[in-house]
XYZ file of C-alpha atoms in Angstrom:
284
model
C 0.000 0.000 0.000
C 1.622 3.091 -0.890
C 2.598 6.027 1.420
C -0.389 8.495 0.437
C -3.148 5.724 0.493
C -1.848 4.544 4.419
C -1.992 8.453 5.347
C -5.338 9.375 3.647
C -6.852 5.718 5.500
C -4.968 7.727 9.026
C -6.203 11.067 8.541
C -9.708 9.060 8.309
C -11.476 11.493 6.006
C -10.882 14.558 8.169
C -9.848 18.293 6.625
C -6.333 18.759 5.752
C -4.407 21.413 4.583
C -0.499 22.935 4.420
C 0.305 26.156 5.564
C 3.383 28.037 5.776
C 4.149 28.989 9.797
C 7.504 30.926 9.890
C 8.735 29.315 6.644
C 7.919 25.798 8.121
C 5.254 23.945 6.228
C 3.074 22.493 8.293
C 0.431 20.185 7.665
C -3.103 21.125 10.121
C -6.239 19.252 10.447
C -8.900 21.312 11.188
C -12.689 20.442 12.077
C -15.576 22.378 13.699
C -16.743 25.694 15.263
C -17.014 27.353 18.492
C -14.054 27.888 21.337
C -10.504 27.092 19.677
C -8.900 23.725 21.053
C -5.593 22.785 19.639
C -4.443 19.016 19.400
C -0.768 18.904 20.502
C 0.491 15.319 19.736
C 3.189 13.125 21.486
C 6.738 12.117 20.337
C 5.258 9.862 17.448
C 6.502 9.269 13.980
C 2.983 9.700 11.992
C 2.151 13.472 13.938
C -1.384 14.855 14.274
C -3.394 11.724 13.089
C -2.915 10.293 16.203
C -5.735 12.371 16.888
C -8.081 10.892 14.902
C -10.397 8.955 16.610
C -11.336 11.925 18.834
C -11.300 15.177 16.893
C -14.917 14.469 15.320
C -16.420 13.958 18.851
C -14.811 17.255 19.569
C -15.306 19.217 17.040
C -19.171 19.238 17.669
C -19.030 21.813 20.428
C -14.957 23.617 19.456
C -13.061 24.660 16.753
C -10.176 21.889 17.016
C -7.022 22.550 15.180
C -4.397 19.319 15.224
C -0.958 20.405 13.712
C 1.641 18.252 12.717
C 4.588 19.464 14.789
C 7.820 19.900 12.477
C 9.757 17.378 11.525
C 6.780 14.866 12.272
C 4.253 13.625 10.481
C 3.899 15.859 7.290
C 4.828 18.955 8.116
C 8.565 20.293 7.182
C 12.015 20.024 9.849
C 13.204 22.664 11.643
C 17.482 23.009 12.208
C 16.162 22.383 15.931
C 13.146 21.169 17.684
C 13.479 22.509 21.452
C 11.125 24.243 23.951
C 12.290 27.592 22.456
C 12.070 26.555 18.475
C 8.407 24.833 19.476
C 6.834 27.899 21.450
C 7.714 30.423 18.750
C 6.139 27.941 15.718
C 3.215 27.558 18.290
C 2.994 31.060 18.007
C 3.234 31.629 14.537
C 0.831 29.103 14.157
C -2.351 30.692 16.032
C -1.970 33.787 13.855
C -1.825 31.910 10.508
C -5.021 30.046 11.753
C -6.350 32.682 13.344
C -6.559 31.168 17.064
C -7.196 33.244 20.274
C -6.089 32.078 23.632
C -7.075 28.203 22.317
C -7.419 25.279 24.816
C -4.417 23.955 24.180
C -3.702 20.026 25.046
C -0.319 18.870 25.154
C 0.916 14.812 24.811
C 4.110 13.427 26.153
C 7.358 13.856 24.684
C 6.212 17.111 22.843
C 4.139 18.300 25.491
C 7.227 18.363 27.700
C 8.596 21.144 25.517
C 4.978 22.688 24.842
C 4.546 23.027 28.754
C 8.566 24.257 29.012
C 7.937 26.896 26.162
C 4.288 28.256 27.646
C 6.077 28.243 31.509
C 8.862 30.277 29.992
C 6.511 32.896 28.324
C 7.903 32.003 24.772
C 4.905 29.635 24.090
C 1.560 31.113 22.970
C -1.206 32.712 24.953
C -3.963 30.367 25.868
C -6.968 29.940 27.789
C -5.991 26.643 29.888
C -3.172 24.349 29.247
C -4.168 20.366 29.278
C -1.374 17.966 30.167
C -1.415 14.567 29.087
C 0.978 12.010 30.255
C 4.015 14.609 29.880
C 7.152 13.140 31.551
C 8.694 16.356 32.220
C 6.025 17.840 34.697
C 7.471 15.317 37.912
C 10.364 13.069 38.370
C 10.350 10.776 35.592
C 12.915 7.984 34.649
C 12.369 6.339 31.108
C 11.653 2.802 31.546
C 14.837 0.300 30.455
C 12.213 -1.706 28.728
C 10.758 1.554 26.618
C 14.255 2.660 25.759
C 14.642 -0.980 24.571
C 11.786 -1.143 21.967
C 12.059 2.340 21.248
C 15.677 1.764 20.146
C 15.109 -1.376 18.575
C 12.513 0.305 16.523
C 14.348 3.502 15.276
C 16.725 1.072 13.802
C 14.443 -1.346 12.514
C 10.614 0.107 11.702
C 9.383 -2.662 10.790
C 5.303 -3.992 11.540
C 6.590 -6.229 13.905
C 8.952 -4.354 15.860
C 6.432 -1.381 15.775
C 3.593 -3.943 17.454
C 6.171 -4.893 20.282
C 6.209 -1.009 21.329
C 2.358 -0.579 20.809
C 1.705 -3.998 22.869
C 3.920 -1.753 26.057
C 2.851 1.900 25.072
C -1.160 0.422 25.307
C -2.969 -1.800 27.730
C -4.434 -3.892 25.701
C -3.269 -3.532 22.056
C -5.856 -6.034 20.540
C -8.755 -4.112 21.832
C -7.792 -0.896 20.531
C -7.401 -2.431 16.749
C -10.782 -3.960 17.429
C -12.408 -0.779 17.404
C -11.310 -0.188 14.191
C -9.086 -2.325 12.358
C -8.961 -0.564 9.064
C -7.931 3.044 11.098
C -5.372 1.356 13.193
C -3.791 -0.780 10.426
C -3.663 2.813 8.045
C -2.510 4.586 11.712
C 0.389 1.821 12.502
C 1.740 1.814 8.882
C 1.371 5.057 8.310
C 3.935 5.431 11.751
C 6.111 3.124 10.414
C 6.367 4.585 7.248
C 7.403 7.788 8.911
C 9.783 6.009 11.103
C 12.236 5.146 8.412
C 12.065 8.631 7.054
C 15.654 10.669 7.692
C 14.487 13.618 9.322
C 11.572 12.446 11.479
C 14.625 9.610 12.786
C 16.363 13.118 13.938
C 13.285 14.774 15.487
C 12.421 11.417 17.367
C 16.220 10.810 18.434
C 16.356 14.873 20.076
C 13.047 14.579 21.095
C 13.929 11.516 23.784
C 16.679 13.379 24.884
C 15.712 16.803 25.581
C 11.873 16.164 26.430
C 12.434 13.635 29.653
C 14.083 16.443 31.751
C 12.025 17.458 34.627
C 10.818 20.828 34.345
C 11.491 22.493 38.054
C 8.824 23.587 39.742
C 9.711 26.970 39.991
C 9.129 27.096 36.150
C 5.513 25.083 36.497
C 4.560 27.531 39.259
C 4.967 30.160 36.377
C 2.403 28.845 34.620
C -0.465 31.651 34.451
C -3.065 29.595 32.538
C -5.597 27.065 34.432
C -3.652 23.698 33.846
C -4.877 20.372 34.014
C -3.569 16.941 34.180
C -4.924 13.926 32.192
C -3.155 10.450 32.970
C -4.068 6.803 31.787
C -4.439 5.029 34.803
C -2.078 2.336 33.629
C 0.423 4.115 31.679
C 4.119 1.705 31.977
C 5.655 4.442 29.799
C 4.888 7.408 31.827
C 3.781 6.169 35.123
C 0.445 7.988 37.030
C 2.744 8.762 40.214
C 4.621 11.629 37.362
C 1.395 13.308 37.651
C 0.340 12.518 40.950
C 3.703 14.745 41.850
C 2.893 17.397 39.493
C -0.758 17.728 40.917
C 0.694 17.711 44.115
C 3.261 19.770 43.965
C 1.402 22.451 41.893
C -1.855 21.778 43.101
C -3.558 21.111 39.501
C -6.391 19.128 39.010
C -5.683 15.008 37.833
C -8.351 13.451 35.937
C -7.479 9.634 35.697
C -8.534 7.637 32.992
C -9.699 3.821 33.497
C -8.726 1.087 30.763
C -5.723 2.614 29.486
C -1.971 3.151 29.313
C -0.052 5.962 27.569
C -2.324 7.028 25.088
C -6.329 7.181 26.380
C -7.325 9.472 23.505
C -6.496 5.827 21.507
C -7.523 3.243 23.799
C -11.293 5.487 25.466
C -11.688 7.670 22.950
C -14.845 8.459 24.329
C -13.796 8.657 28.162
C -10.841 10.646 26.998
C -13.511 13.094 24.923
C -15.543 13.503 28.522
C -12.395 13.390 30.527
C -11.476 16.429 28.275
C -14.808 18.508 28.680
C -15.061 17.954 32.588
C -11.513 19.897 32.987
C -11.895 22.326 30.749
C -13.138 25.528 31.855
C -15.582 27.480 30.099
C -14.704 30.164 27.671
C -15.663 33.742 29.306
């Protein structure tokens, strides 16, 4: 199956289109009406179609906006993917879409920086920040198993490889295809595709080594915008006890999610989609 059919099958019918953000192309989904709420996505190969399987659901009440963060999924490298690089393209790209103060929800390895850059004032100005299983927010040690399949998968992206990291990233792997077995198979090839591209092997490599540093809390208690914390009960990759500390510490609101790992937006879409709407505040 060639490159473009596996991606169309991903983006699962949705809006796409390319737009230049500070000489960057980046490729944007972009579905619905009402309050803005951007899409950050995790430290995966395919970028912003990891959304998929929630932005409809969402889109009937907000404006969602799901960019492909450079050098990831479709959208162009930059020389250097850090918090710094990330808030300014964040920036650039509410005023080419025409966001104001968005909901913006951040995943993982990328939300690490997205969280860093907003902290630091160099991100862009939004309503409330949503954090979703972000390593940097607490004390965080990558797992010796993760850094093993991760590894083993940079260098070889193959199906089977990429199913040994998706059996540890979810909590049940087989029930998430279930759902929908033609998505997931376009999603999962589509990623591995990506995975043996040049560039995104760069932006993945940086990404684990700059994005699992603990952000102090100093810097978190920064942090002007209403933030939230969304955690898979049962994430291995990213435990619950990272955000347990960060809610803690910072005294932010942790909504857990039942029936899933790493990724709940995959495994309870639908949970996830509530989860979302009972932390975020109303616009006003």
């Amino acid at each position: 199956m060639s490159t473009s059919v596996v991606r169309e099958r991903a983006v699962a019918g949705l809006p796409v289109r390319a737009v230049e953000v500070g000489g960057t192309t980046t490729s944007v989904v972009e579905l619905g009406s009402g309050d803005p709420l951007v899409l950050l996505h995790g430290g995966i190969e395919c970028g912003g179609v990891t959304w998929a399987p929630v932005v409809r659901g969402l889109a009937t009440t907000h404006r969602v906006v799901v960019p492909d963060v450079p050098g990831l999924g479709e959208s162009a490298p930059v020389e250097n993917l850090d918090a710094g690089s990330l808030g300014r393209w964040l920036v650039r790209l509410m005023a080419v879409t025409g966001l104001d103060h968005p909901v913006l929800v951040v995943h993982s390895l990328v939300g690490s920086l997205a969280v860093r850059a907003v902290a630091a004032g160099v991100g862009p100005a939004v309503r409330q920040l949503v954090v979703c299983a972000v390593p940097a927010v607490g004390p965080y040690r990558m797992p010796v198993k993760l850094r093993y399949l991760a590894v083993r998968f940079a260098i070889r992206p193959t199906a089977a490889n990429a199913e040994r990291f998706d059996r540890f990233a979810f909590l049940d792997r087989d029930a998430v295809r279930a759902r929908d077995p033609e998505w997931y198979d376009a999603w999962a090839a589509y990623t591995q595709e990506r995975a043996g591209t040049p560039h995104v092997k760069r932006t993945m490599s940086k990404l684990i080594g700059s994005a699992t540093r603990r952000i102090p809390d100093v810097e978190l208690a920064a942090l002007s915008a209403p933030t939230a914390l969304l955690w898979g009960r049962d994430d291995r990759m990213v435990p619950l006890s990272v955000g347990e500390t960060a809610a803690r510490n910072q005294g932010w609101p942790l909504h857990v999610i039942d029936d899933s790992a790493h990724a709940p937006h995959l495994e309870q879409p639908e949970r996830f989609i509530q989860a979302l709407r009972d932390v975020m505040s109303p616009a006003g």
